[in-house]
Coordinates of C-alpha atoms and ligand atoms in Angstrom, one line a residue:
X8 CA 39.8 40.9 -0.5
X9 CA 38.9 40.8 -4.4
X10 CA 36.2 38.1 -5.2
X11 CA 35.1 36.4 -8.6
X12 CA 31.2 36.2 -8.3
X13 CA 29.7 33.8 -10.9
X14 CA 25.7 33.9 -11.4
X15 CA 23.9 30.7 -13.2
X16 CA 21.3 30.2 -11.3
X17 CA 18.5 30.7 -14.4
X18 CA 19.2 32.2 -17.3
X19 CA 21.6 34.6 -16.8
X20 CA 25.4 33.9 -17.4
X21 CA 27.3 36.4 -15.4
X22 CA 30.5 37.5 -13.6
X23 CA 31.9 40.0 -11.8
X24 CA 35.0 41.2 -9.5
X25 CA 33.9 42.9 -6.1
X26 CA 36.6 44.5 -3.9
X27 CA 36.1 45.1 -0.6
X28 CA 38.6 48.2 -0.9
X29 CA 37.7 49.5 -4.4
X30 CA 34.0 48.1 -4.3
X31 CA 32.6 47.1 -8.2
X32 CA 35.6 46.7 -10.4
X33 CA 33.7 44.8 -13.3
X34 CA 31.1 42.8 -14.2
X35 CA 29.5 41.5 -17.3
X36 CA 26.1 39.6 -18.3
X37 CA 24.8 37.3 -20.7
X38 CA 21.3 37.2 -21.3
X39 CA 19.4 33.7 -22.8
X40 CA 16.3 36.0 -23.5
X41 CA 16.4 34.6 -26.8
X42 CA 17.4 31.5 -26.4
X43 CA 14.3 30.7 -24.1
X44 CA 11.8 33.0 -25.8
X45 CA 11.2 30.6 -28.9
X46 CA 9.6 28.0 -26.2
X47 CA 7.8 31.1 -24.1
X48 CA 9.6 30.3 -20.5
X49 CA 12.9 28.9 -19.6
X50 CA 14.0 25.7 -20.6
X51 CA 16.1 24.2 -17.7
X52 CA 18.2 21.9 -20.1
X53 CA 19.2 24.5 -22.9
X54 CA 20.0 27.1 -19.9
X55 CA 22.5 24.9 -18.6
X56 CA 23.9 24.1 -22.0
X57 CA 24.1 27.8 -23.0
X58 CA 25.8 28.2 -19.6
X59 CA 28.5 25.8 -20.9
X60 CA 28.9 28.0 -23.9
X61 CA 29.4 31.6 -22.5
X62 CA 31.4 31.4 -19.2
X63 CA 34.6 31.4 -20.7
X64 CA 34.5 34.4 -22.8
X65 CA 32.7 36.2 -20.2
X66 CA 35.5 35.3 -17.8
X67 CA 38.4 37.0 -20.6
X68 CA 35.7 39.8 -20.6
X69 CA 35.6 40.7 -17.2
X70 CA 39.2 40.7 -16.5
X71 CA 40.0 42.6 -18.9
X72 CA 37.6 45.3 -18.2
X73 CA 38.4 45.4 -14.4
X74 CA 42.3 45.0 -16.4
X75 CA 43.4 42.4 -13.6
X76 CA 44.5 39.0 -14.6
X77 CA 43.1 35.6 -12.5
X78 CA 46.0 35.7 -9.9
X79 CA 45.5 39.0 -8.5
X80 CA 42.1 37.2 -7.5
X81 CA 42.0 36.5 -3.4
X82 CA 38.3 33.8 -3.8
X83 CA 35.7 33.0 -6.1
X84 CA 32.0 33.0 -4.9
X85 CA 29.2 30.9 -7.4
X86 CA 25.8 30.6 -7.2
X87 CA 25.0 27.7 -5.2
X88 CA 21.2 27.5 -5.2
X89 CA 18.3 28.0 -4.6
X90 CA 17.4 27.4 -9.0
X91 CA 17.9 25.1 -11.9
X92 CA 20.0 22.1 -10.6
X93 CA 21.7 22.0 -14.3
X94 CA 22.5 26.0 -14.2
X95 CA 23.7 26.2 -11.1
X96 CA 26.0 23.0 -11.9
X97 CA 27.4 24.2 -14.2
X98 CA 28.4 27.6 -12.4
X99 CA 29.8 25.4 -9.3
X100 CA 32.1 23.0 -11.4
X101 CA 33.5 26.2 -13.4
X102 CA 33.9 27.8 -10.1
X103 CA 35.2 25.4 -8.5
X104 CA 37.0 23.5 -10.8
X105 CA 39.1 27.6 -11.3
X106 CA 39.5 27.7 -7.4
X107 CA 41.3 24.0 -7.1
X108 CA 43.6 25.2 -10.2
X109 CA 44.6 28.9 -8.6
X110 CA 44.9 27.5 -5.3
X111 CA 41.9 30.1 -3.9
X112 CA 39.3 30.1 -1.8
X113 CA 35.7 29.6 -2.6
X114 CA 32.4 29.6 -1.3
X115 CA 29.0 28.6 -2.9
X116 CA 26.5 31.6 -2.1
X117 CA 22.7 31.6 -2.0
X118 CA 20.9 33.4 -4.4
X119 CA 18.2 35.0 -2.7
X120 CA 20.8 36.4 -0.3
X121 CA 22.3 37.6 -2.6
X122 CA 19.7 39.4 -3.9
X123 CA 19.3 41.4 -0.7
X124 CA 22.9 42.2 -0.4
X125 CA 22.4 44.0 -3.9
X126 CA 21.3 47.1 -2.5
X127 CA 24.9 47.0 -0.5
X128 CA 26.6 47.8 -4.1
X129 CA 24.9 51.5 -4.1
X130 CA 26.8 54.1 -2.5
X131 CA 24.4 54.6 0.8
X132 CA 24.4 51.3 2.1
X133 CA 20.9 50.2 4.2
X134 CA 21.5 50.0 8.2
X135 CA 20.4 47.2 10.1
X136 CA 18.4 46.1 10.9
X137 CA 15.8 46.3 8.6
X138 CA 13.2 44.3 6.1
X139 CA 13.5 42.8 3.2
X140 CA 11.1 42.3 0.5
X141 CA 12.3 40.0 -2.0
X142 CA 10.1 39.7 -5.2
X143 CA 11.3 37.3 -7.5
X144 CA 10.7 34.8 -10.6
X145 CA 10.7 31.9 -7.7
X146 CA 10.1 33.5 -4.1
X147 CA 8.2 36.2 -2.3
X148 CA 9.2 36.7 1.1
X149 CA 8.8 39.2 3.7
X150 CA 12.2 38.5 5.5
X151 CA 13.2 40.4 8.7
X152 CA 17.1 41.2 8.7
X153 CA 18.6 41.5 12.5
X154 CA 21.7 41.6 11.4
X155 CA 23.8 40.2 8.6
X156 CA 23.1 36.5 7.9
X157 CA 19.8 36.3 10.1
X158 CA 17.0 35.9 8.3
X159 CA 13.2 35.7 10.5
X160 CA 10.8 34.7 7.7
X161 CA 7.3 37.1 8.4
X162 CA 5.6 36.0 5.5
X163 CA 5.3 34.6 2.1
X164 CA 3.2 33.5 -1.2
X165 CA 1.4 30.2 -0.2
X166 CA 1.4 29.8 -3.8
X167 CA 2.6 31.5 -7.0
X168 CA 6.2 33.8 -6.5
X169 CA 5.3 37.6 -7.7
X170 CA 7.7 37.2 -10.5
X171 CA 5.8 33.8 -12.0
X172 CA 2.7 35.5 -11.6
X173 CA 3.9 38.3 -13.9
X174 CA 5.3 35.6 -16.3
X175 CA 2.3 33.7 -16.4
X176 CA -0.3 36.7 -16.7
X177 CA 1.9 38.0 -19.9
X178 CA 1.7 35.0 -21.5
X179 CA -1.8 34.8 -21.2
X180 CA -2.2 38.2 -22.8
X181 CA 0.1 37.4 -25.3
X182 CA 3.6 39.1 -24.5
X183 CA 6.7 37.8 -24.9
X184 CA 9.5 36.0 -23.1
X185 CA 10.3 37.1 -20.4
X186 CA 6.8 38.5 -19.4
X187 CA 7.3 40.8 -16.2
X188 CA 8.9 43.9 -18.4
X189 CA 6.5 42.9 -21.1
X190 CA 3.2 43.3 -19.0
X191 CA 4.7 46.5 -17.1
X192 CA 5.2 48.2 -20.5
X193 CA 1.6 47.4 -21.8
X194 CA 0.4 48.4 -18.0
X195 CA 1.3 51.7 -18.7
X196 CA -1.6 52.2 -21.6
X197 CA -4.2 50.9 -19.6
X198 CA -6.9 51.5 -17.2
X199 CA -6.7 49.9 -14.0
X200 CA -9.9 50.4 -12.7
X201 CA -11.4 49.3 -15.5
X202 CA -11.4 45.5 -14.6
X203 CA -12.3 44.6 -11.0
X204 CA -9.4 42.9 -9.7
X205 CA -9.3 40.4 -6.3
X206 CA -6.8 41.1 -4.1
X207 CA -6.0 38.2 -2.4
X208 CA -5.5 37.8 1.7
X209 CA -5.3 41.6 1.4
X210 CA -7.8 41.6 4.6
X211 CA -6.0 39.0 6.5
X212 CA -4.0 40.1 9.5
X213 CA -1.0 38.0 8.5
X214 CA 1.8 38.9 6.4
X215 CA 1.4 36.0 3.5
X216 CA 0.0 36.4 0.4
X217 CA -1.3 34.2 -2.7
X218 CA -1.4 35.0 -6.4
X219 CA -2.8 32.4 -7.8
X220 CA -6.5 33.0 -7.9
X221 CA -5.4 36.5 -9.5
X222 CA -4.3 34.2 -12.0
X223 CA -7.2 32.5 -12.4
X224 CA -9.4 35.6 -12.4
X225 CA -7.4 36.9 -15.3
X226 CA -7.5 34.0 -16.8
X227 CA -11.1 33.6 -17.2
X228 CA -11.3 37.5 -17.7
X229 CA -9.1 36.9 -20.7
X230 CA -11.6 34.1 -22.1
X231 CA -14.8 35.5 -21.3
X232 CA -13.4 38.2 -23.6
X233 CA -12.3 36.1 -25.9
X234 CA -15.8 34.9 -26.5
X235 CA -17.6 38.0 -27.1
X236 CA -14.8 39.4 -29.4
X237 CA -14.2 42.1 -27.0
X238 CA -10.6 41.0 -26.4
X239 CA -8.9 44.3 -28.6
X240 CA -5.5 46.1 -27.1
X241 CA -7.2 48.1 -24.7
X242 CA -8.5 45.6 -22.7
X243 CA -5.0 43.6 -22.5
X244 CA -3.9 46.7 -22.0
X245 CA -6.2 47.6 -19.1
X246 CA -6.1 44.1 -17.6
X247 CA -2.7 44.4 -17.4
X248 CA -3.0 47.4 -15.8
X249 CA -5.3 45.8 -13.4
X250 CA -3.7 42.8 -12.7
X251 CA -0.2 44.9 -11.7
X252 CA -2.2 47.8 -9.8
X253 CA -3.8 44.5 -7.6
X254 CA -0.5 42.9 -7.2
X255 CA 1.2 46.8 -5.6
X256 CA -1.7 46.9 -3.4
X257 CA -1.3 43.1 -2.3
X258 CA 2.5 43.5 -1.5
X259 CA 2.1 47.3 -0.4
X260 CA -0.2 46.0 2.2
X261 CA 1.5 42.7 3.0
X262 CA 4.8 44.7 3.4
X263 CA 3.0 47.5 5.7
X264 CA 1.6 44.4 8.4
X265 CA 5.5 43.2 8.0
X266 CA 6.9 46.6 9.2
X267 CA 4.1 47.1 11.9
X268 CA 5.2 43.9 13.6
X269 CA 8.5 43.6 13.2
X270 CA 8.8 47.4 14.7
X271 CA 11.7 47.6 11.5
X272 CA 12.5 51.2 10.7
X273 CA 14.0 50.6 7.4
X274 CA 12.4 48.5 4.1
X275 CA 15.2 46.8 1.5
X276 CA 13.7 45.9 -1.7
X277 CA 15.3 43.4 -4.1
X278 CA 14.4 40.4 -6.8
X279 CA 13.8 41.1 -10.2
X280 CA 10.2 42.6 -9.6
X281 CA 11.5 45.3 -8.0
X282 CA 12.9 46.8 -11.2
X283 CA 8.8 47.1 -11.8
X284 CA 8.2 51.3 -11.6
X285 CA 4.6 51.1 -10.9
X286 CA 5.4 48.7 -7.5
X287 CA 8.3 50.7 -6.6
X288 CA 6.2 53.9 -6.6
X289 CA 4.0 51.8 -3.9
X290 CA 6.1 50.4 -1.4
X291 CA 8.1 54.2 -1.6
X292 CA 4.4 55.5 -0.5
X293 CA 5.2 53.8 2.7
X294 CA 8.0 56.4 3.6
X295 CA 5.3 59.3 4.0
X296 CA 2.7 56.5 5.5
X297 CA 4.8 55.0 7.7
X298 CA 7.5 57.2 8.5
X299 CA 10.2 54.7 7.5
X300 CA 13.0 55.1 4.7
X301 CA 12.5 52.5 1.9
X302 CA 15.9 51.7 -0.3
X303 CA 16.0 49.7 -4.0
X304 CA 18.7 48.6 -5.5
X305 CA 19.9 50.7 -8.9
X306 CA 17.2 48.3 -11.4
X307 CA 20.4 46.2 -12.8
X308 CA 21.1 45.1 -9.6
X309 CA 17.3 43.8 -9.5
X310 CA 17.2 41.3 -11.8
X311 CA 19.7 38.1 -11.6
X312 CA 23.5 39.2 -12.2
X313 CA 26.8 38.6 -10.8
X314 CA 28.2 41.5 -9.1
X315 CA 25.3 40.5 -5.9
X316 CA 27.1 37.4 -6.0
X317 CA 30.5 38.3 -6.0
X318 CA 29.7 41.1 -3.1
X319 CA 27.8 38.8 -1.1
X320 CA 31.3 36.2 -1.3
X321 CA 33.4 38.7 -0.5
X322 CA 31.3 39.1 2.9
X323 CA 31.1 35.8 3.8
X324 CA 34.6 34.3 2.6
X325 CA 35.9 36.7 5.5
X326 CA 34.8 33.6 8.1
X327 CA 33.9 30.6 5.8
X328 CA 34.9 28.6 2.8
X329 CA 34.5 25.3 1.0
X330 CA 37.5 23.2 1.4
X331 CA 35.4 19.8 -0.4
X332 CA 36.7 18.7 -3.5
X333 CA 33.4 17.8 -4.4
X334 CA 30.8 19.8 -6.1
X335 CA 27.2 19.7 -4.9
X336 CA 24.2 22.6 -5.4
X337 CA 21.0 23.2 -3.3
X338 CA 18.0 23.8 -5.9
X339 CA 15.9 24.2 -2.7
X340 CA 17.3 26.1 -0.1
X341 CA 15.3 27.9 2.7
X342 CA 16.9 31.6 3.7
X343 CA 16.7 31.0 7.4
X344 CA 18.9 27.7 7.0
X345 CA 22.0 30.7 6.5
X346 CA 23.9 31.7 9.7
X347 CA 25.1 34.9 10.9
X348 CA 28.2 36.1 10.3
X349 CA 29.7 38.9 12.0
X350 CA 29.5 42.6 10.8
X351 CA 32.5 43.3 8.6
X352 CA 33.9 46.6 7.2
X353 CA 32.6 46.2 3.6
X354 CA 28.8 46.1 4.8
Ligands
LIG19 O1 15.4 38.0 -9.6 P1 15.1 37.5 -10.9 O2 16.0 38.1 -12.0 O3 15.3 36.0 -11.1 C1 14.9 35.1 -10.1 O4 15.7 34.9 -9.1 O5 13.8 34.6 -10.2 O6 13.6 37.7 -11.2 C2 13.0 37.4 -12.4 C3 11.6 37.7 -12.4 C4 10.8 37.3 -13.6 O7 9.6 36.6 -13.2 C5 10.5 38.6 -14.3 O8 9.4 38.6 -15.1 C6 10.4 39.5 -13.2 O9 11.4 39.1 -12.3 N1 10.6 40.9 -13.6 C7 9.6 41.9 -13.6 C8 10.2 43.0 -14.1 N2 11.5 42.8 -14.4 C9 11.7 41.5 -14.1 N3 8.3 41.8 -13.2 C10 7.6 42.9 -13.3 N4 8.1 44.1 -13.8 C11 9.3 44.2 -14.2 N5 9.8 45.3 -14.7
LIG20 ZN1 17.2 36.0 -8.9

């Protein structure tokens, strides 16, 4: 089956052709980085706007780099939520809208498991079952994976996702748009231990985990600073060290309890944070600590793009498709509300 993934969800236009026979045959990416770095974060209405503007030519793009035309396409797959209700609209009408006029089948996919099935694009594909970490600009979740499709949610952020933690952290050292690269590259000048960091819930036996007050700490870190003119590039530089070495130890620790409980054998790492060197290094440290084997996805594959999408549509189309005429989009939509489909070939 070859599927037409399309990725709107934020601020990333993409698309991409997955074929369950010849895996990856193209994919392409547009990223608003710009767009949204004038106003410091993403602005919800211009991202769905600049949507509007780039599927088309990204659409010409990726056919003719996989050199296919539209009706050698079996389905499409979009982005159908969890995000921005005006991005991901946009991605289901275009998606749609293509499907009803080729007469194809298509499916609306969520985002966050698609982001999992990323690490099903490398060659050695992860076994199940296993856990999932998925660090992201909107969720952290500790996710236990039976089996395709079924999700068992061990644990969470009660308040602040990983990603938006990075994002709000750079801004508050002054980095750019979008911050978690920004802060990881200014990390790597500083001292860590030079700035006592909280890590938060670290002690508790549960798997959840908060990132707010680590926030807040750097916050007033940042202004006590500030105030006695001590604020020069090496402290940024070492607070953002800090901030990143307490975040690792927060999920490395989280994501231990996780694998303790759930007996898993096997760790899956995916969401844009995981692109993050320094974390990866940490949760790999688990595979001499724990005797497990811990996979990532290649780092494009992290961050928000199509060809998850279009993979994780070519899975699912096998047993279900969207027959409405209608288009609808879930900005909030929990994991575990998925079902299980049955093991297919391409996984
Ligand atoms: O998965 P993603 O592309 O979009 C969402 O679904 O949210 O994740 C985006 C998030 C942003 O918060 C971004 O700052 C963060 O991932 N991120 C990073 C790195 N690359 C992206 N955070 C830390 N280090 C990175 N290298
Ligand atoms: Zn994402």
């Amino acid at each position: 089956m070859r599927v037409l993934g399309f990725e709107s969800s934020c601020d990333e236009t993409a698309i991409a052709v997955y074929d369950s026979e010849k895996g990856l045959l193209a994919h392409s990416l547009f990223s608003q980085v710009d767009l949204h770095a004038l106003y410091g974060g993403v602005v919800p209405e211009l991202a769905a706007r600049d949507h509007v503007r780039r599927l088309i030519p990204l659409l010409k793009a990726t056919l003719n780099e996989a050199n296919i035309d539209l009706v050698s396409i079996d389905a499409l797959a979009y982005t159908k939520g969890p995000g921005l209700v005006g991005a991901l609209l946009v991605g289901a009408v275009f998606a749609k809208t293509l499907a009803w006029a080729l007469q194809k089948r298509v499916l609306g996919v969520h985002h966050l498991e698609a982001h999992l099935m990323a690490a099903h694009l490398e060659k050695v594909k992860p076994c199940y079952p296993y856990l999932g970490l998925l660090v992201s600009g909107g969720h952290t979740l500790l996710v236990s994976v039976k089996r395709p499709g079924e999700y068992r949610v061990l644990g969470q952020s009660l308040d602040d996702a990983v990603g938006e933690a990075f994002d709000k952290v750079a801004k508050m050292l002054g980095l750019p748009y979008p911050g978690g690269p920004a802060l990881e590259r200014l990390a790597a000048e500083g001292d860590a231990l030079r700035f006592n960091m909280p890590r938060p819930m670290i002690k508790q036996s549960d798997c959840n985990c908060s990132f707010s007050g680590l926030k807040t700490h750097v916050m007033q870190l940042v202004a006590q600073l500030k105030k006695s003119q001590s604020l020069n590039s090496n402290a940024l530089a070492d607070i953002a060290a800090g901030f990143q070495a307490a975040v690792g130890d927060c999920l490395q620790e989280k994501t231990r309890l996780a694998i303790e409980k759930s007996g898993c054998q096997r760790l899956v790492v995916a969401g844009g944070v995981s692109a993050n060197e320094y974390i990866r290094k940490q949760l790999l440290s688990l595979e001499d600590s724990m005797g497990i084997s811990v996979v990532f996805p290649n780092k494009m594959w992290c961050t928000d793009n199509a060809a998850m999408v279009a993979l994780t549509g070519c899975w699912r189309l096998h047993k279900e498709w969207d027959s409405e005429t209608g288009v609808s989009v879930q900005p909030r939509w929990p994991l575990t509300d998925l079902i299980a489909s049955d093991l297919i070939d391409i996984l």
